[in-house]
């Protein structure tokens, strides 16, 4: 009887020890996985960056829309429109200001989140994200410049959406994987806008404005 009791005790002891060791092993693996993710992915990206970038795009798009109304252009009509070079340059300046504000907000909230979580800002993951973003964006910038020189203005808004979507999908592997979904939506919007030439401003407002705000709010709630 005593012998059986000792065997049962040993079995229970071994089982409990094995369970504890497995649990410790799983915790170690989770910790290692977390460290690897931190080192290989840029995780300081804040959802608030997307929200404020979206608001900047909405303000810029709204300004252009009402500026056209002041010039007597009814953007809701289906009539073909011809813009002079001065108004195109003005639109370009507005778009550039939107981009600068978006970058400023992105830098501010990224630095704030990094300091809050005691994470380094400039890492190999940061460089990988920037490189994978800048390659499609740089090509897109030259492509849009050629469209401007050849006065193919109606293709500029679809092109910006398409190249931006490609940049997001390309950078996804070095940051939050959720960013690829925003990239897919931008690509879809860009493709659809190619079939509604002359309505590029509306697609631009939706893509860079509303989608950014929605994406930013989702990301902020998920990763805050």
PDB file of C-alpha atoms in Angstrom:
ATOM      1  CA  UNK A   1       0.000   0.000   0.000  1.00  0.00           C
ATOM      2  CA  UNK A   2       2.804   2.368   0.951  1.00  0.00           C
ATOM      3  CA  UNK A   3       4.625   1.424  -2.271  1.00  0.00           C
ATOM      4  CA  UNK A   4       1.582   2.279  -4.410  1.00  0.00           C
ATOM      5  CA  UNK A   5       1.197   5.585  -2.606  1.00  0.00           C
ATOM      6  CA  UNK A   6       4.811   6.498  -3.333  1.00  0.00           C
ATOM      7  CA  UNK A   7       4.414   5.637  -7.030  1.00  0.00           C
ATOM      8  CA  UNK A   8       1.265   7.768  -7.277  1.00  0.00           C
ATOM      9  CA  UNK A   9       3.035  10.634  -5.515  1.00  0.00           C
ATOM     10  CA  UNK A  10       6.005  10.410  -7.893  1.00  0.00           C
ATOM     11  CA  UNK A  11       3.720  10.365 -10.945  1.00  0.00           C
ATOM     12  CA  UNK A  12       1.835  13.437  -9.727  1.00  0.00           C
ATOM     13  CA  UNK A  13       5.090  15.198  -8.916  1.00  0.00           C
ATOM     14  CA  UNK A  14       6.547  14.472 -12.347  1.00  0.00           C
ATOM     15  CA  UNK A  15       3.311  15.577 -14.041  1.00  0.00           C
ATOM     16  CA  UNK A  16       3.215  18.850 -12.120  1.00  0.00           C
ATOM     17  CA  UNK A  17       6.900  19.497 -12.787  1.00  0.00           C
ATOM     18  CA  UNK A  18       6.421  18.816 -16.495  1.00  0.00           C
ATOM     19  CA  UNK A  19       3.430  21.186 -16.605  1.00  0.00           C
ATOM     20  CA  UNK A  20       5.414  23.940 -14.862  1.00  0.00           C
ATOM     21  CA  UNK A  21       8.377  23.436 -17.191  1.00  0.00           C
ATOM     22  CA  UNK A  22       6.137  23.539 -20.272  1.00  0.00           C
ATOM     23  CA  UNK A  23       4.466  26.699 -19.003  1.00  0.00           C
ATOM     24  CA  UNK A  24       7.863  28.294 -18.364  1.00  0.00           C
ATOM     25  CA  UNK A  25       8.988  27.181 -21.809  1.00  0.00           C
ATOM     26  CA  UNK A  26       5.933  28.809 -23.421  1.00  0.00           C
ATOM     27  CA  UNK A  27       6.564  32.039 -21.504  1.00  0.00           C
ATOM     28  CA  UNK A  28      10.202  32.064 -22.661  1.00  0.00           C
ATOM     29  CA  UNK A  29       9.133  31.498 -26.260  1.00  0.00           C
ATOM     30  CA  UNK A  30       6.582  34.309 -26.027  1.00  0.00           C
ATOM     31  CA  UNK A  31       9.223  36.624 -24.600  1.00  0.00           C
ATOM     32  CA  UNK A  32      11.698  35.712 -27.344  1.00  0.00           C
ATOM     33  CA  UNK A  33       9.023  36.173 -30.001  1.00  0.00           C
ATOM     34  CA  UNK A  34       8.137  39.580 -28.555  1.00  0.00           C
ATOM     35  CA  UNK A  35      11.811  40.634 -28.546  1.00  0.00           C
ATOM     36  CA  UNK A  36      12.263  39.479 -32.143  1.00  0.00           C
ATOM     37  CA  UNK A  37       9.152  41.380 -33.220  1.00  0.00           C
ATOM     38  CA  UNK A  38      10.365  44.537 -31.501  1.00  0.00           C
ATOM     39  CA  UNK A  39      13.744  44.285 -33.224  1.00  0.00           C
ATOM     40  CA  UNK A  40      12.422  43.447 -36.705  1.00  0.00           C
ATOM     41  CA  UNK A  41       9.250  45.559 -36.825  1.00  0.00           C
ATOM     42  CA  UNK A  42       8.634  49.260 -36.387  1.00  0.00           C
ATOM     43  CA  UNK A  43       5.989  49.237 -33.634  1.00  0.00           C
ATOM     44  CA  UNK A  44       6.112  52.913 -32.588  1.00  0.00           C
ATOM     45  CA  UNK A  45       3.678  53.935 -35.310  1.00  0.00           C
ATOM     46  CA  UNK A  46       0.752  55.694 -33.621  1.00  0.00           C
ATOM     47  CA  UNK A  47      -2.843  55.551 -34.807  1.00  0.00           C
ATOM     48  CA  UNK A  48      -3.133  59.250 -34.005  1.00  0.00           C
ATOM     49  CA  UNK A  49      -0.708  59.921 -36.866  1.00  0.00           C
ATOM     50  CA  UNK A  50      -3.277  58.527 -39.289  1.00  0.00           C
ATOM     51  CA  UNK A  51      -6.116  60.474 -37.677  1.00  0.00           C
ATOM     52  CA  UNK A  52      -4.392  63.846 -37.935  1.00  0.00           C
ATOM     53  CA  UNK A  53      -3.019  63.090 -41.404  1.00  0.00           C
ATOM     54  CA  UNK A  54      -6.597  62.342 -42.450  1.00  0.00           C
ATOM     55  CA  UNK A  55      -7.861  65.610 -40.983  1.00  0.00           C
ATOM     56  CA  UNK A  56      -5.110  67.496 -42.838  1.00  0.00           C
ATOM     57  CA  UNK A  57      -6.168  65.826 -46.114  1.00  0.00           C
ATOM     58  CA  UNK A  58      -9.832  66.645 -45.447  1.00  0.00           C
ATOM     59  CA  UNK A  59      -8.995  70.300 -44.836  1.00  0.00           C
ATOM     60  CA  UNK A  60      -6.837  70.456 -47.966  1.00  0.00           C
ATOM     61  CA  UNK A  61      -9.440  68.702 -50.103  1.00  0.00           C
ATOM     62  CA  UNK A  62     -12.194  70.901 -48.702  1.00  0.00           C
ATOM     63  CA  UNK A  63     -10.195  74.029 -49.520  1.00  0.00           C
ATOM     64  CA  UNK A  64      -9.686  72.928 -53.132  1.00  0.00           C
ATOM     65  CA  UNK A  65     -13.372  72.013 -53.498  1.00  0.00           C
ATOM     66  CA  UNK A  66     -14.601  75.416 -52.302  1.00  0.00           C
ATOM     67  CA  UNK A  67     -11.852  77.194 -54.232  1.00  0.00           C
ATOM     68  CA  UNK A  68     -13.244  75.616 -57.396  1.00  0.00           C
ATOM     69  CA  UNK A  69     -16.728  76.759 -56.427  1.00  0.00           C
ATOM     70  CA  UNK A  70     -15.404  80.306 -56.097  1.00  0.00           C
ATOM     71  CA  UNK A  71     -14.064  79.980 -59.649  1.00  0.00           C
ATOM     72  CA  UNK A  72     -17.489  78.891 -60.855  1.00  0.00           C
ATOM     73  CA  UNK A  73     -16.605  75.219 -61.281  1.00  0.00           C
ATOM     74  CA  UNK A  74     -19.398  72.808 -60.364  1.00  0.00           C
ATOM     75  CA  UNK A  75     -17.487  69.709 -59.362  1.00  0.00           C
ATOM     76  CA  UNK A  76     -20.651  67.614 -59.095  1.00  0.00           C
ATOM     77  CA  UNK A  77     -21.448  68.064 -62.793  1.00  0.00           C
ATOM     78  CA  UNK A  78     -20.321  65.598 -65.447  1.00  0.00           C
ATOM     79  CA  UNK A  79     -19.021  68.282 -67.779  1.00  0.00           C
ATOM     80  CA  UNK A  80     -15.380  68.233 -68.807  1.00  0.00           C
ATOM     81  CA  UNK A  81     -13.237  70.785 -67.043  1.00  0.00           C
ATOM     82  CA  UNK A  82     -10.131  72.585 -68.181  1.00  0.00           C
ATOM     83  CA  UNK A  83      -7.914  74.147 -65.512  1.00  0.00           C
ATOM     84  CA  UNK A  84      -5.253  76.739 -66.169  1.00  0.00           C
ATOM     85  CA  UNK A  85      -1.708  76.198 -64.983  1.00  0.00           C
ATOM     86  CA  UNK A  86      -2.024  78.711 -62.123  1.00  0.00           C
ATOM     87  CA  UNK A  87      -4.830  76.820 -60.405  1.00  0.00           C
ATOM     88  CA  UNK A  88      -2.968  73.526 -60.889  1.00  0.00           C
ATOM     89  CA  UNK A  89       0.102  75.019 -59.203  1.00  0.00           C
ATOM     90  CA  UNK A  90      -2.120  76.218 -56.345  1.00  0.00           C
ATOM     91  CA  UNK A  91      -3.541  72.708 -55.955  1.00  0.00           C
ATOM     92  CA  UNK A  92      -0.009  71.308 -55.935  1.00  0.00           C
ATOM     93  CA  UNK A  93       1.015  73.703 -53.149  1.00  0.00           C
ATOM     94  CA  UNK A  94      -2.032  72.687 -51.096  1.00  0.00           C
ATOM     95  CA  UNK A  95      -1.214  68.993 -51.588  1.00  0.00           C
ATOM     96  CA  UNK A  96       2.400  69.653 -50.557  1.00  0.00           C
ATOM     97  CA  UNK A  97       1.231  71.429 -47.393  1.00  0.00           C
ATOM     98  CA  UNK A  98      -1.045  68.484 -46.571  1.00  0.00           C
ATOM     99  CA  UNK A  99       1.931  66.145 -46.982  1.00  0.00           C
ATOM    100  CA  UNK A 100       4.151  68.278 -44.737  1.00  0.00           C
ATOM    101  CA  UNK A 101       1.481  68.459 -42.020  1.00  0.00           C
ATOM    102  CA  UNK A 102       0.938  64.696 -42.250  1.00  0.00           C
ATOM    103  CA  UNK A 103       4.686  64.046 -41.889  1.00  0.00           C
ATOM    104  CA  UNK A 104       4.934  66.474 -38.962  1.00  0.00           C
ATOM    105  CA  UNK A 105       2.027  64.828 -37.125  1.00  0.00           C
ATOM    106  CA  UNK A 106       3.460  61.390 -37.892  1.00  0.00           C
ATOM    107  CA  UNK A 107       6.875  62.320 -36.490  1.00  0.00           C
ATOM    108  CA  UNK A 108       5.380  63.962 -33.395  1.00  0.00           C
ATOM    109  CA  UNK A 109       3.121  61.073 -32.383  1.00  0.00           C
ATOM    110  CA  UNK A 110       5.738  58.447 -33.258  1.00  0.00           C
ATOM    111  CA  UNK A 111       8.370  60.115 -31.070  1.00  0.00           C
ATOM    112  CA  UNK A 112       5.840  60.535 -28.268  1.00  0.00           C
ATOM    113  CA  UNK A 113       4.835  56.870 -28.390  1.00  0.00           C
ATOM    114  CA  UNK A 114       8.477  55.730 -28.509  1.00  0.00           C
ATOM    115  CA  UNK A 115       9.357  57.765 -25.418  1.00  0.00           C
ATOM    116  CA  UNK A 116       6.255  56.555 -23.599  1.00  0.00           C
ATOM    117  CA  UNK A 117       7.142  52.887 -24.228  1.00  0.00           C
ATOM    118  CA  UNK A 118      10.924  53.396 -23.816  1.00  0.00           C
ATOM    119  CA  UNK A 119      11.580  52.218 -27.371  1.00  0.00           C
ATOM    120  CA  UNK A 120      14.386  53.422 -29.658  1.00  0.00           C
ATOM    121  CA  UNK A 121      13.193  55.494 -32.610  1.00  0.00           C
ATOM    122  CA  UNK A 122      15.950  54.927 -35.166  1.00  0.00           C
ATOM    123  CA  UNK A 123      16.481  51.181 -35.648  1.00  0.00           C
ATOM    124  CA  UNK A 124      17.014  48.813 -38.561  1.00  0.00           C
ATOM    125  CA  UNK A 125      13.237  48.312 -38.630  1.00  0.00           C
ATOM    126  CA  UNK A 126      12.728  52.069 -38.963  1.00  0.00           C
ATOM    127  CA  UNK A 127      15.138  52.196 -41.902  1.00  0.00           C
ATOM    128  CA  UNK A 128      13.446  49.222 -43.563  1.00  0.00           C
ATOM    129  CA  UNK A 129      10.010  50.839 -43.238  1.00  0.00           C
ATOM    130  CA  UNK A 130      11.237  54.128 -44.707  1.00  0.00           C
ATOM    131  CA  UNK A 131      13.059  52.438 -47.601  1.00  0.00           C
ATOM    132  CA  UNK A 132      10.074  50.276 -48.505  1.00  0.00           C
ATOM    133  CA  UNK A 133       7.782  53.311 -48.337  1.00  0.00           C
ATOM    134  CA  UNK A 134      10.052  55.669 -50.257  1.00  0.00           C
ATOM    135  CA  UNK A 135      10.767  53.436 -53.250  1.00  0.00           C
ATOM    136  CA  UNK A 136       7.134  53.292 -54.530  1.00  0.00           C
ATOM    137  CA  UNK A 137       6.462  56.880 -53.403  1.00  0.00           C
ATOM    138  CA  UNK A 138       9.530  58.228 -55.217  1.00  0.00           C
ATOM    139  CA  UNK A 139       8.592  56.421 -58.431  1.00  0.00           C
ATOM    140  CA  UNK A 140       5.041  57.718 -58.022  1.00  0.00           C
ATOM    141  CA  UNK A 141       6.296  61.279 -57.570  1.00  0.00           C
ATOM    142  CA  UNK A 142       8.248  61.146 -60.860  1.00  0.00           C
ATOM    143  CA  UNK A 143       5.293  59.523 -62.592  1.00  0.00           C
ATOM    144  CA  UNK A 144       2.904  62.235 -61.390  1.00  0.00           C
ATOM    145  CA  UNK A 145       5.444  64.842 -62.449  1.00  0.00           C
ATOM    146  CA  UNK A 146       5.406  63.443 -65.980  1.00  0.00           C
ATOM    147  CA  UNK A 147       1.595  63.511 -65.949  1.00  0.00           C
ATOM    148  CA  UNK A 148       1.741  67.186 -64.994  1.00  0.00           C
ATOM    149  CA  UNK A 149       4.237  68.018 -67.746  1.00  0.00           C
ATOM    150  CA  UNK A 150       2.051  66.297 -70.337  1.00  0.00           C
ATOM    151  CA  UNK A 151      -1.053  68.018 -68.880  1.00  0.00           C
ATOM    152  CA  UNK A 152      -2.718  64.695 -68.044  1.00  0.00           C
ATOM    153  CA  UNK A 153      -4.091  66.173 -64.848  1.00  0.00           C
ATOM    154  CA  UNK A 154      -7.052  63.786 -64.488  1.00  0.00           C
ATOM    155  CA  UNK A 155      -4.672  60.873 -63.899  1.00  0.00           C
ATOM    156  CA  UNK A 156      -2.721  62.486 -61.057  1.00  0.00           C
ATOM    157  CA  UNK A 157      -5.214  61.736 -58.247  1.00  0.00           C
ATOM    158  CA  UNK A 158      -5.629  58.044 -59.241  1.00  0.00           C
ATOM    159  CA  UNK A 159      -1.843  57.707 -59.552  1.00  0.00           C
ATOM    160  CA  UNK A 160      -1.227  59.115 -56.062  1.00  0.00           C
ATOM    161  CA  UNK A 161      -3.727  56.647 -54.570  1.00  0.00           C
ATOM    162  CA  UNK A 162      -2.219  53.701 -56.453  1.00  0.00           C
ATOM    163  CA  UNK A 163       1.415  54.412 -55.594  1.00  0.00           C
ATOM    164  CA  UNK A 164       0.540  55.200 -51.978  1.00  0.00           C
ATOM    165  CA  UNK A 165      -1.341  51.911 -51.696  1.00  0.00           C
ATOM    166  CA  UNK A 166       1.642  50.044 -53.152  1.00  0.00           C
ATOM    167  CA  UNK A 167       3.958  51.769 -50.656  1.00  0.00           C
ATOM    168  CA  UNK A 168       1.817  50.698 -47.686  1.00  0.00           C
ATOM    169  CA  UNK A 169       1.585  47.090 -48.840  1.00  0.00           C
ATOM    170  CA  UNK A 170       5.339  47.075 -49.511  1.00  0.00           C
ATOM    171  CA  UNK A 171       6.184  48.372 -45.998  1.00  0.00           C
ATOM    172  CA  UNK A 172       3.772  46.054 -44.171  1.00  0.00           C
ATOM    173  CA  UNK A 173       6.368  43.386 -43.387  1.00  0.00           C
ATOM    174  CA  UNK A 174       8.389  45.826 -41.276  1.00  0.00           C
ATOM    175  CA  UNK A 175       5.584  47.334 -39.170  1.00  0.00           C
ATOM    176  CA  UNK A 176       2.042  46.505 -38.034  1.00  0.00           C
ATOM    177  CA  UNK A 177       0.527  44.062 -40.515  1.00  0.00           C
ATOM    178  CA  UNK A 178      -2.783  45.967 -40.337  1.00  0.00           C
ATOM    179  CA  UNK A 179      -1.302  48.685 -42.536  1.00  0.00           C
ATOM    180  CA  UNK A 180      -1.644  46.445 -45.597  1.00  0.00           C
ATOM    181  CA  UNK A 181      -5.437  46.633 -45.342  1.00  0.00           C
ATOM    182  CA  UNK A 182      -5.284  50.407 -45.695  1.00  0.00           C
ATOM    183  CA  UNK A 183      -2.974  49.823 -48.663  1.00  0.00           C
ATOM    184  CA  UNK A 184      -5.464  47.450 -50.292  1.00  0.00           C
ATOM    185  CA  UNK A 185      -8.287  49.978 -49.855  1.00  0.00           C
ATOM    186  CA  UNK A 186      -6.145  52.737 -51.386  1.00  0.00           C
ATOM    187  CA  UNK A 187      -5.353  50.476 -54.354  1.00  0.00           C
ATOM    188  CA  UNK A 188      -9.013  49.607 -54.890  1.00  0.00           C
ATOM    189  CA  UNK A 189      -9.977  53.276 -54.660  1.00  0.00           C
ATOM    190  CA  UNK A 190      -7.233  54.220 -57.123  1.00  0.00           C
ATOM    191  CA  UNK A 191      -8.346  51.603 -59.644  1.00  0.00           C
ATOM    192  CA  UNK A 192     -12.003  52.652 -59.382  1.00  0.00           C
ATOM    193  CA  UNK A 193     -11.070  56.333 -59.792  1.00  0.00           C
ATOM    194  CA  UNK A 194      -9.484  55.492 -63.158  1.00  0.00           C
ATOM    195  CA  UNK A 195     -12.995  54.821 -64.457  1.00  0.00           C
ATOM    196  CA  UNK A 196     -14.319  58.146 -63.121  1.00  0.00           C
ATOM    197  CA  UNK A 197     -11.771  60.579 -64.484  1.00  0.00           C
ATOM    198  CA  UNK A 198     -12.487  64.146 -63.485  1.00  0.00           C
ATOM    199  CA  UNK A 199     -13.711  63.073 -60.034  1.00  0.00           C
ATOM    200  CA  UNK A 200     -10.211  62.569 -58.678  1.00  0.00           C
ATOM    201  CA  UNK A 201     -10.610  65.139 -55.904  1.00  0.00           C
ATOM    202  CA  UNK A 202     -13.516  63.213 -54.367  1.00  0.00           C
ATOM    203  CA  UNK A 203     -11.573  59.943 -54.449  1.00  0.00           C
ATOM    204  CA  UNK A 204      -8.528  61.751 -53.056  1.00  0.00           C
ATOM    205  CA  UNK A 205     -10.581  63.108 -50.124  1.00  0.00           C
ATOM    206  CA  UNK A 206     -11.963  59.635 -49.376  1.00  0.00           C
ATOM    207  CA  UNK A 207      -8.607  57.867 -49.712  1.00  0.00           C
ATOM    208  CA  UNK A 208      -6.309  60.275 -47.924  1.00  0.00           C
ATOM    209  CA  UNK A 209      -8.939  61.804 -45.656  1.00  0.00           C
ATOM    210  CA  UNK A 210     -11.706  59.506 -44.456  1.00  0.00           C
ATOM    211  CA  UNK A 211      -9.784  56.222 -44.783  1.00  0.00           C
ATOM    212  CA  UNK A 212      -6.838  57.641 -42.831  1.00  0.00           C
ATOM    213  CA  UNK A 213      -9.089  58.855 -40.023  1.00  0.00           C
ATOM    214  CA  UNK A 214     -10.915  55.508 -39.836  1.00  0.00           C
ATOM    215  CA  UNK A 215      -7.690  53.498 -39.979  1.00  0.00           C
ATOM    216  CA  UNK A 216      -6.020  55.722 -37.379  1.00  0.00           C
ATOM    217  CA  UNK A 217      -8.908  55.354 -34.915  1.00  0.00           C
ATOM    218  CA  UNK A 218      -8.908  51.554 -35.318  1.00  0.00           C
ATOM    219  CA  UNK A 219      -5.133  51.363 -34.850  1.00  0.00           C
ATOM    220  CA  UNK A 220      -5.194  53.691 -31.838  1.00  0.00           C
ATOM    221  CA  UNK A 221      -7.880  51.629 -30.132  1.00  0.00           C
ATOM    222  CA  UNK A 222      -6.116  48.333 -30.939  1.00  0.00           C
ATOM    223  CA  UNK A 223      -2.534  49.264 -30.011  1.00  0.00           C
ATOM    224  CA  UNK A 224      -2.868  52.051 -27.443  1.00  0.00           C
TER     225      UNK A 224
END
